[in-house]
Coordinates of C-alpha atoms and ligand atoms in Angstrom, one line a residue:
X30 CA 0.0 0.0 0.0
X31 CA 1.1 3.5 -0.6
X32 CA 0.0 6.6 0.6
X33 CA -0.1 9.3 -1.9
X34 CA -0.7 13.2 -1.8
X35 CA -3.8 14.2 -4.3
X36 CA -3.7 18.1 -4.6
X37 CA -7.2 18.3 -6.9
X38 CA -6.5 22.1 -8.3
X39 CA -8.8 24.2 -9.7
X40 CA -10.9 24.5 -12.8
X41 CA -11.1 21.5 -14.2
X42 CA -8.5 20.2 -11.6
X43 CA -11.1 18.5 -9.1
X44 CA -12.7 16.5 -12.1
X45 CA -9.6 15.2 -14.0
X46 CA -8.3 14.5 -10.8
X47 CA -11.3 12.2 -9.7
X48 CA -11.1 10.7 -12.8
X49 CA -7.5 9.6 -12.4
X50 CA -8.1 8.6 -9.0
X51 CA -11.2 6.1 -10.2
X52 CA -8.7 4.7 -13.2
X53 CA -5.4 3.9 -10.2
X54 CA -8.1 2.3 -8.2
X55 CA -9.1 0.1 -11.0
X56 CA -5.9 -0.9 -12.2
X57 CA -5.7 -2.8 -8.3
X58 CA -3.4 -0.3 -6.8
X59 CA -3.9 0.2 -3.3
X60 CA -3.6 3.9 -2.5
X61 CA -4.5 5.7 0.8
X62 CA -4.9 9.2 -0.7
X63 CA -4.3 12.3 1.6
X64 CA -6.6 15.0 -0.3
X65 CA -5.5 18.8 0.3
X66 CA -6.2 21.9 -1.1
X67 CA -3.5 24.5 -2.8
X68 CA -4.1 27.9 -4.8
X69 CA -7.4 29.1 -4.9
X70 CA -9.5 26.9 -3.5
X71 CA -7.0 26.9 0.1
X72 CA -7.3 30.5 -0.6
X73 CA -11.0 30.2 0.2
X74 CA -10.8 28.3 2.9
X75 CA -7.4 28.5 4.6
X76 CA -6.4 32.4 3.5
X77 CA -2.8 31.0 2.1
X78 CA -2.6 29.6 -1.3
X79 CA -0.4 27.1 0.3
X80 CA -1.1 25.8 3.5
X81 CA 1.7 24.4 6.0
X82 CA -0.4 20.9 6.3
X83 CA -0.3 21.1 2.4
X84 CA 3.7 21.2 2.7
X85 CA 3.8 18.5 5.6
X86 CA 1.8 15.8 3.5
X87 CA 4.1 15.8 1.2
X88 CA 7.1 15.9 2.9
X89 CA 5.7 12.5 4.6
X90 CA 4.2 10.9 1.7
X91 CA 7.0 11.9 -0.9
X92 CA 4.8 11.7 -3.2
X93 CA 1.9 13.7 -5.0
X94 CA -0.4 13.8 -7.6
X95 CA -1.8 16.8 -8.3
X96 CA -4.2 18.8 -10.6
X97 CA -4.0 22.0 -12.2
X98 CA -3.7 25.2 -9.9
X99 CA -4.4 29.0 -11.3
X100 CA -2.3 31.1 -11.2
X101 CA -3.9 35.1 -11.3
X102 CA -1.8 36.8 -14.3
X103 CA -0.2 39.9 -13.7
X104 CA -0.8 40.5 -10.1
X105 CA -2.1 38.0 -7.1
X106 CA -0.3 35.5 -5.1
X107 CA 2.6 34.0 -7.1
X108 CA 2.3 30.5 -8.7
X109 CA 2.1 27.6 -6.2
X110 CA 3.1 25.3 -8.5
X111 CA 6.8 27.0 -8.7
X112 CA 6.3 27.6 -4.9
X113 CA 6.2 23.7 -4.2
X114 CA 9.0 23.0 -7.0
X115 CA 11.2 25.0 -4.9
X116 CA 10.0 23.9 -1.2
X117 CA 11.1 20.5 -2.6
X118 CA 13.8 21.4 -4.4
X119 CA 11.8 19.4 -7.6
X120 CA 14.9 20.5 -10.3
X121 CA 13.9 18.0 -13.0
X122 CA 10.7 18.4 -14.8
X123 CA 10.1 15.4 -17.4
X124 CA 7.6 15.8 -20.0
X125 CA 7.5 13.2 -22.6
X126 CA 5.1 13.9 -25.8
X127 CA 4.5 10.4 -27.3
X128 CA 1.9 10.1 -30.8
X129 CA -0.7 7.9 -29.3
X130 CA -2.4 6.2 -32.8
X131 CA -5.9 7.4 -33.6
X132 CA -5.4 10.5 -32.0
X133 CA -5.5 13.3 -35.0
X134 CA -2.8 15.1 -35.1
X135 CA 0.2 16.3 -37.5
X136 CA 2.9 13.6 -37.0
X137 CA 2.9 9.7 -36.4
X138 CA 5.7 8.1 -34.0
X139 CA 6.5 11.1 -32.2
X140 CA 8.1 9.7 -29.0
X141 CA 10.1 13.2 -27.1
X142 CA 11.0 13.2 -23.6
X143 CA 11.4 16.9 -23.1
X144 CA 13.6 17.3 -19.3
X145 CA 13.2 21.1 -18.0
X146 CA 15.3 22.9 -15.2
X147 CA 12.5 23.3 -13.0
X148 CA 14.1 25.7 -10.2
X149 CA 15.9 28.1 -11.7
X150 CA 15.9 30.9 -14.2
X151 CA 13.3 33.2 -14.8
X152 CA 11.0 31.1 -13.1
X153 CA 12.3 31.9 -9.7
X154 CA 10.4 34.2 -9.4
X155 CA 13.2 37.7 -8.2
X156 CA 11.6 40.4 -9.7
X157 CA 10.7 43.7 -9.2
X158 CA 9.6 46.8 -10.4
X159 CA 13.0 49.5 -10.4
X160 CA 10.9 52.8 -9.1
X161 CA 7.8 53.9 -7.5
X162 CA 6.2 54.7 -10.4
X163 CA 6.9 51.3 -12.2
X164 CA 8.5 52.4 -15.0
X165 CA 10.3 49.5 -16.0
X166 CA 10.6 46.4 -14.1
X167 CA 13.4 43.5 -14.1
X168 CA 13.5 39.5 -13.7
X169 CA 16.8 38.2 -13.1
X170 CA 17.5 35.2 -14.0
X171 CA 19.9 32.9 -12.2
X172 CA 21.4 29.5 -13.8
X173 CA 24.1 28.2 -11.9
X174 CA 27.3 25.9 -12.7
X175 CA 25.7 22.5 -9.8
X176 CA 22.0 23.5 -11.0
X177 CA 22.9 23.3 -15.0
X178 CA 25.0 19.9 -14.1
X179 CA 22.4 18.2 -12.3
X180 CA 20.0 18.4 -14.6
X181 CA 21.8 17.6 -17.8
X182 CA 23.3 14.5 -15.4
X183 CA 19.8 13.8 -15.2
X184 CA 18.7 13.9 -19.2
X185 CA 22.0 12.1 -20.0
X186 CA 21.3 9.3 -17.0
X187 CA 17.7 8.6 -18.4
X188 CA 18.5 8.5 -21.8
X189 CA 21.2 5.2 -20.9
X190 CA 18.4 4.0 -18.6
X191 CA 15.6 4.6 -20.4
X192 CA 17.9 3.5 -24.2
X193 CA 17.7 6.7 -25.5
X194 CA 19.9 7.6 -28.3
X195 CA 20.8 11.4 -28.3
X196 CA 20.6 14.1 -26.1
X197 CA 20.0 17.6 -27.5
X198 CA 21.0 20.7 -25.2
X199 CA 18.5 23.7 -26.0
X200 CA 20.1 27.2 -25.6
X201 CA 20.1 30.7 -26.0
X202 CA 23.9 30.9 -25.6
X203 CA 24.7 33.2 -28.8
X204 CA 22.9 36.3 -26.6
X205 CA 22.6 35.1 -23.2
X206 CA 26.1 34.9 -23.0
X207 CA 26.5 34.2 -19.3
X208 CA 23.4 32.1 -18.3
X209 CA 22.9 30.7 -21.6
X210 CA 26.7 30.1 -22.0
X211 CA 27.1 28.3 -18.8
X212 CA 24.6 25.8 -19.4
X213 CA 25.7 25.7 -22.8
X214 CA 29.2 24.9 -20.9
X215 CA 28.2 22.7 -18.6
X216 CA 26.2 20.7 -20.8
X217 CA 29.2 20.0 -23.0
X218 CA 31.4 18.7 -20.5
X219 CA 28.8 16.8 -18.7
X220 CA 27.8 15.3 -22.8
X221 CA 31.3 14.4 -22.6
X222 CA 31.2 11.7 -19.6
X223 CA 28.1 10.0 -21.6
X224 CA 30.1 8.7 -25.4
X225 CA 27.4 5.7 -25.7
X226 CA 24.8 8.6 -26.1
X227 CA 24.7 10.9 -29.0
X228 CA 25.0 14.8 -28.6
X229 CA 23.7 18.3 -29.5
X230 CA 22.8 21.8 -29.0
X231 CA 20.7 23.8 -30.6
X232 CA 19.7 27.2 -29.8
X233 CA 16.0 27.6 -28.8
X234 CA 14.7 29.6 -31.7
X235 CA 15.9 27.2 -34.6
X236 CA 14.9 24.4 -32.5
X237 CA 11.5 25.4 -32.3
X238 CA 11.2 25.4 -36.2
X239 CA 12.9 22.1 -36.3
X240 CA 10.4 20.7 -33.9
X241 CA 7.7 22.1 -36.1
X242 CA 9.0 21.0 -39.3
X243 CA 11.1 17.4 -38.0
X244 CA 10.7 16.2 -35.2
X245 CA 12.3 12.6 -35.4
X246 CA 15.6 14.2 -35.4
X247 CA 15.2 14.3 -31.2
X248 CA 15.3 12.1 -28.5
X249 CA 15.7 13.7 -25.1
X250 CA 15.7 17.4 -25.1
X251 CA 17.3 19.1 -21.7
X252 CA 17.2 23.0 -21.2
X253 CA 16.5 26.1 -18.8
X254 CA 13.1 26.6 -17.0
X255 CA 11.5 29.2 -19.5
X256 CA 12.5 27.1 -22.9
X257 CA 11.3 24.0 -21.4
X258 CA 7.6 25.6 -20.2
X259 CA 7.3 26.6 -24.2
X260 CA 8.9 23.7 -25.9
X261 CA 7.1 21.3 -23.9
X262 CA 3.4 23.1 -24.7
X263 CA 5.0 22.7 -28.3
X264 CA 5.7 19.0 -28.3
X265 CA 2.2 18.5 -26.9
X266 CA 0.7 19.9 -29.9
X267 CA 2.6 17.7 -32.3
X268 CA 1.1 14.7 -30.8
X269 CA -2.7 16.1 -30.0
X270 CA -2.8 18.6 -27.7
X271 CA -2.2 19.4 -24.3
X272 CA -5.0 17.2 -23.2
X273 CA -2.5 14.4 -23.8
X274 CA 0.7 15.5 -22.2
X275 CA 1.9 14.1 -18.6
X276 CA 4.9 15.6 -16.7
X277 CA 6.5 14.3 -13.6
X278 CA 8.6 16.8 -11.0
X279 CA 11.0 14.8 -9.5
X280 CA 13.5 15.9 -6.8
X281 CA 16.2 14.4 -4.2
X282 CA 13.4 13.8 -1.6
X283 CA 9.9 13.9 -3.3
X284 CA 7.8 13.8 -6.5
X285 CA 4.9 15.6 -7.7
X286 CA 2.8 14.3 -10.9
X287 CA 1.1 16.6 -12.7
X288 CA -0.6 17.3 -16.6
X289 CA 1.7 19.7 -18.8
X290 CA -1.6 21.8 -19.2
X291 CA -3.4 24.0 -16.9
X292 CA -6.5 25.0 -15.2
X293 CA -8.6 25.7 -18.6
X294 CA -10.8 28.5 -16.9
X295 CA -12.5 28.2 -20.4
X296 CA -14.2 24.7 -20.4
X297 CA -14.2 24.1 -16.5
X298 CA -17.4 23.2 -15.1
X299 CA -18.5 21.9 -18.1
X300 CA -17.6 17.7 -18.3
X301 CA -15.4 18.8 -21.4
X302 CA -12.0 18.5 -20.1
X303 CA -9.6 15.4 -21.2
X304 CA -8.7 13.0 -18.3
X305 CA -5.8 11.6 -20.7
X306 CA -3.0 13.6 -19.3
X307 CA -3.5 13.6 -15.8
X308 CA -4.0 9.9 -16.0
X309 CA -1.0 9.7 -18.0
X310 CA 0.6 11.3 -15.2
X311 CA -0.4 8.8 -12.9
X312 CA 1.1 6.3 -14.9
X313 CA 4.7 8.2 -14.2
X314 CA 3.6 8.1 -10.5
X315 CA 3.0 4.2 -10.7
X316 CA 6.1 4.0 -12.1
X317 CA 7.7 6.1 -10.2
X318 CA 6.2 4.1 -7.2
X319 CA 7.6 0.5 -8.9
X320 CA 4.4 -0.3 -9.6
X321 CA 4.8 -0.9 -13.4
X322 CA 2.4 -3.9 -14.1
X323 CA -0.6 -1.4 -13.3
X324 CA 1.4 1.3 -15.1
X325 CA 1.7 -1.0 -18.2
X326 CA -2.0 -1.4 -17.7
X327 CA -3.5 1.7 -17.9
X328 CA -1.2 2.8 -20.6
X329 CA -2.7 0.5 -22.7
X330 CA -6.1 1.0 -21.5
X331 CA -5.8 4.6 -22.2
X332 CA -4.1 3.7 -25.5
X333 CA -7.0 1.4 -26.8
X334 CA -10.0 4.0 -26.1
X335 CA -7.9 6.8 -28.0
X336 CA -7.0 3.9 -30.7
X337 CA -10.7 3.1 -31.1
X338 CA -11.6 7.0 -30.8
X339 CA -15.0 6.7 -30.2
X340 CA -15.3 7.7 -26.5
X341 CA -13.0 10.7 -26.5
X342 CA -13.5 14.2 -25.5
X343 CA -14.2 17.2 -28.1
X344 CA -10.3 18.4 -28.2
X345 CA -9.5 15.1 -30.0
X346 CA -11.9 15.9 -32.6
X347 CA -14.5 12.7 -32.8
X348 CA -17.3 12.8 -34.7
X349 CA -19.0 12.4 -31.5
X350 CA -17.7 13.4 -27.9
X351 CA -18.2 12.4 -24.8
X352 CA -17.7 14.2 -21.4
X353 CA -14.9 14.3 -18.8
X354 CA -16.4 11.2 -16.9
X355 CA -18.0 9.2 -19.5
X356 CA -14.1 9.1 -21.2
X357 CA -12.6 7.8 -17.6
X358 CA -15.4 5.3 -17.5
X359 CA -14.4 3.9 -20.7
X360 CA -10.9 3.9 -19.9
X361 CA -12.0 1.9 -16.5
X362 CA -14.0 -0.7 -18.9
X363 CA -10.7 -1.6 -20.2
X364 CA -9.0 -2.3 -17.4
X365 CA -11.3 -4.6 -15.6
Ligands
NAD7 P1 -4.3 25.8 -20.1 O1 -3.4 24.7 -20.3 O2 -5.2 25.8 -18.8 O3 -5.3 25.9 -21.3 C1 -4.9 26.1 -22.7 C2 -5.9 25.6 -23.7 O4 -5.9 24.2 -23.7 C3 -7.3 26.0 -23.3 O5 -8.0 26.3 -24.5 C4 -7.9 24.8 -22.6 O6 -9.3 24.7 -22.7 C5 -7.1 23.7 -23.4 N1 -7.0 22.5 -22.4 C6 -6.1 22.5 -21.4 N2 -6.2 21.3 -20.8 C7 -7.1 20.6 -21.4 C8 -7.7 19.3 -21.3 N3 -7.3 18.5 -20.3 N4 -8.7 18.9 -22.1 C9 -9.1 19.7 -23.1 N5 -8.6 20.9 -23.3 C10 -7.6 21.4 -22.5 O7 -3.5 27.2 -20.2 P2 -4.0 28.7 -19.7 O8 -5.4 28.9 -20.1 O9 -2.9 29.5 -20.3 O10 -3.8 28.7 -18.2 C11 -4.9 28.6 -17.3 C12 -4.4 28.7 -15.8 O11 -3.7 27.5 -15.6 C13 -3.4 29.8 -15.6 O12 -3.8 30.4 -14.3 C14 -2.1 29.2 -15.5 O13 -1.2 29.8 -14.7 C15 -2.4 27.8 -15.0 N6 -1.4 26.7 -15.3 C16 -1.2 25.8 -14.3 C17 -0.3 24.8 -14.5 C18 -0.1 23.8 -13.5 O14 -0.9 23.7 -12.5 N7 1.0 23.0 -13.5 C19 0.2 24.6 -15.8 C20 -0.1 25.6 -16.8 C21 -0.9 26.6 -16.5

């Protein structure tokens, strides 16, 4: 038995997230889930988007799955979700974007692991307006020498676990000369210790096109925070959308599971969202967790009601879809 975190999130967080919850259950993984609430919905209840119990589940349990939290634009209380990748010191965020068959979408056999610097960077969050009257603000943005190496480390180790062939480095190194070039740096030397797996770096705007235009060229993709947020959103949309995309956040001392994709203000409520990713991201937990013959299962479960395509949700584009739940249910058909 394990005893898991579940944040539910917001929007369409709380439905996904049940959803998910239903499909481990029915795979025959025994889970005691401890449900708390971050972000808004704490906000409401507790007056701190993230709550001290919130912080201590975790650091018992190790591990969480958790569903979409908002995160107000502009002004409001800054993003939980960087808040708890930093409590837990979460540096590596992996996003794989594999082509599920029968799903529409522009490419067949994509199979990307994309692996993000998840602490660092402009996502750290020191900023600041540089007068009263707000004139101009600034974000700096630190990369540093043991955060660049532990993260390439990281793409490079699961690439020779995982029998990856390549590892591409994604940069911005010809004008960020310092953070950009250090990574670059590091990346290289690091590449270096790893001669059984292939290596290259690409700087971020050509790689973008080349994603767009071919991406069977890459394997595993490492680079900074920022890059990684967009080029991940990218790959999602070569294989389907974002409804498809898991990512795990793994760290020295926990792991939080998560989809690539947000809240989706715009169709919450509604029994519209796609279960897929979150699921998916469960299946990284049950991995994660050495639970792989349940993992293997609901893979395939999931795999077969996208192959089949009937009962899918609207973003995959069936001629007729189904809601949020009626998609899990199908999904938990397969499995038992
Ligand atoms: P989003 O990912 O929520 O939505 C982008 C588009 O994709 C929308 O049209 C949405 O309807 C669609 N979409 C997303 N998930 C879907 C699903 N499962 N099924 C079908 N369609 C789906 O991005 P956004 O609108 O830019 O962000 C909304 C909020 O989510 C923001 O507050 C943002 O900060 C937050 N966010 C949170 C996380 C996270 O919790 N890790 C990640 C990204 C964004």
């Amino acid at each position: 038995m394990h005893t898991v975190t579940l944040i539910p999130g917001d929007g369409i967080g709380p439905s996904i997230a049940e959803v998910a919850v239903r499909v481990i259950e029915a795979a025959g993984v025994t889970i005691q889930w401890e449900r708390v609430d971050a972000g808004m919905t704490a906000i409401d209840k507790f007056k701190d988007p993230l709550p001290e119990h919130v912080l201590e589940s975790i650091r018992r349990t190790r591990v969480a799955l958790k569903g979409p939290l908002t995160t107000p634009v502009g002004s409001g209380f800054r993003s939980v979700n960087v808040a708890l990748r930093k409590e837990f010191d979460l540096y590596s965020n992996v996003r794989p974007a594999r082509s599920f068959e029968g799903v529409p979408s522009r490419y067949r056999d994509i199979d990307l692991i994309i692996v993000r610097e998840n602490t660092e960077e402009f996502y750290a969050g020191i900023e600041h307006y540089i007068d009263p009257s707000r004139s101009a603000a600034e974000t700096i943005g630190v990369v540093t020498r043991s955060g660049s190496e532990r993260i390439v480390r990281y793409a490079y180790e699961y690439a020779r676990r995982h029998g990856r062939k390549k590892v591409t480095t994604v940069h911005k190194a010809n004008i960020l000369k310092y953070t950009g070039g250090l990574f670059l740096e590091v990346s290289r030397s690091v590449g270096a210790e790893y001669p059984d797996i292939g290596t290259e770096d690409k700087i971020v705007d050509n790689m973008a096109m080349q994603m767009v235009i071919n991406p069977h060229q890459f394997d595993v993709i490492v680079t900074t925070n920022l890059f990684g947020d967009i080029l991940s959103d990218l790959a999602s949309g070569l294989v389907g959308g974002l409804g498809l995309a898991p990512g795990a956040n793994i760290g020295y001392s926990a792991a939080i599971f998560e989809a690539v994709h947000g809240s989706a203000p715009d169709i919450a409520g509604k029994n519209l969202a796609n279960p897929a990713a979150i699921i998916l991201a469960g299946v990284l937990m049950l991995r994660h967790l050495n639970e792989t013959a349940a993992a293997d299962r609901i893979q395939e479960a999931v795999a077969s009601v996208l192959r089949e395509g009937k009962c899918v949700t609207g973003d995959l584009k069936p001629a007729v879809p189904v809601g949020t739940t009626e998609m899990g249910a199908e999904i938990i058909r397969k499995l038992t």
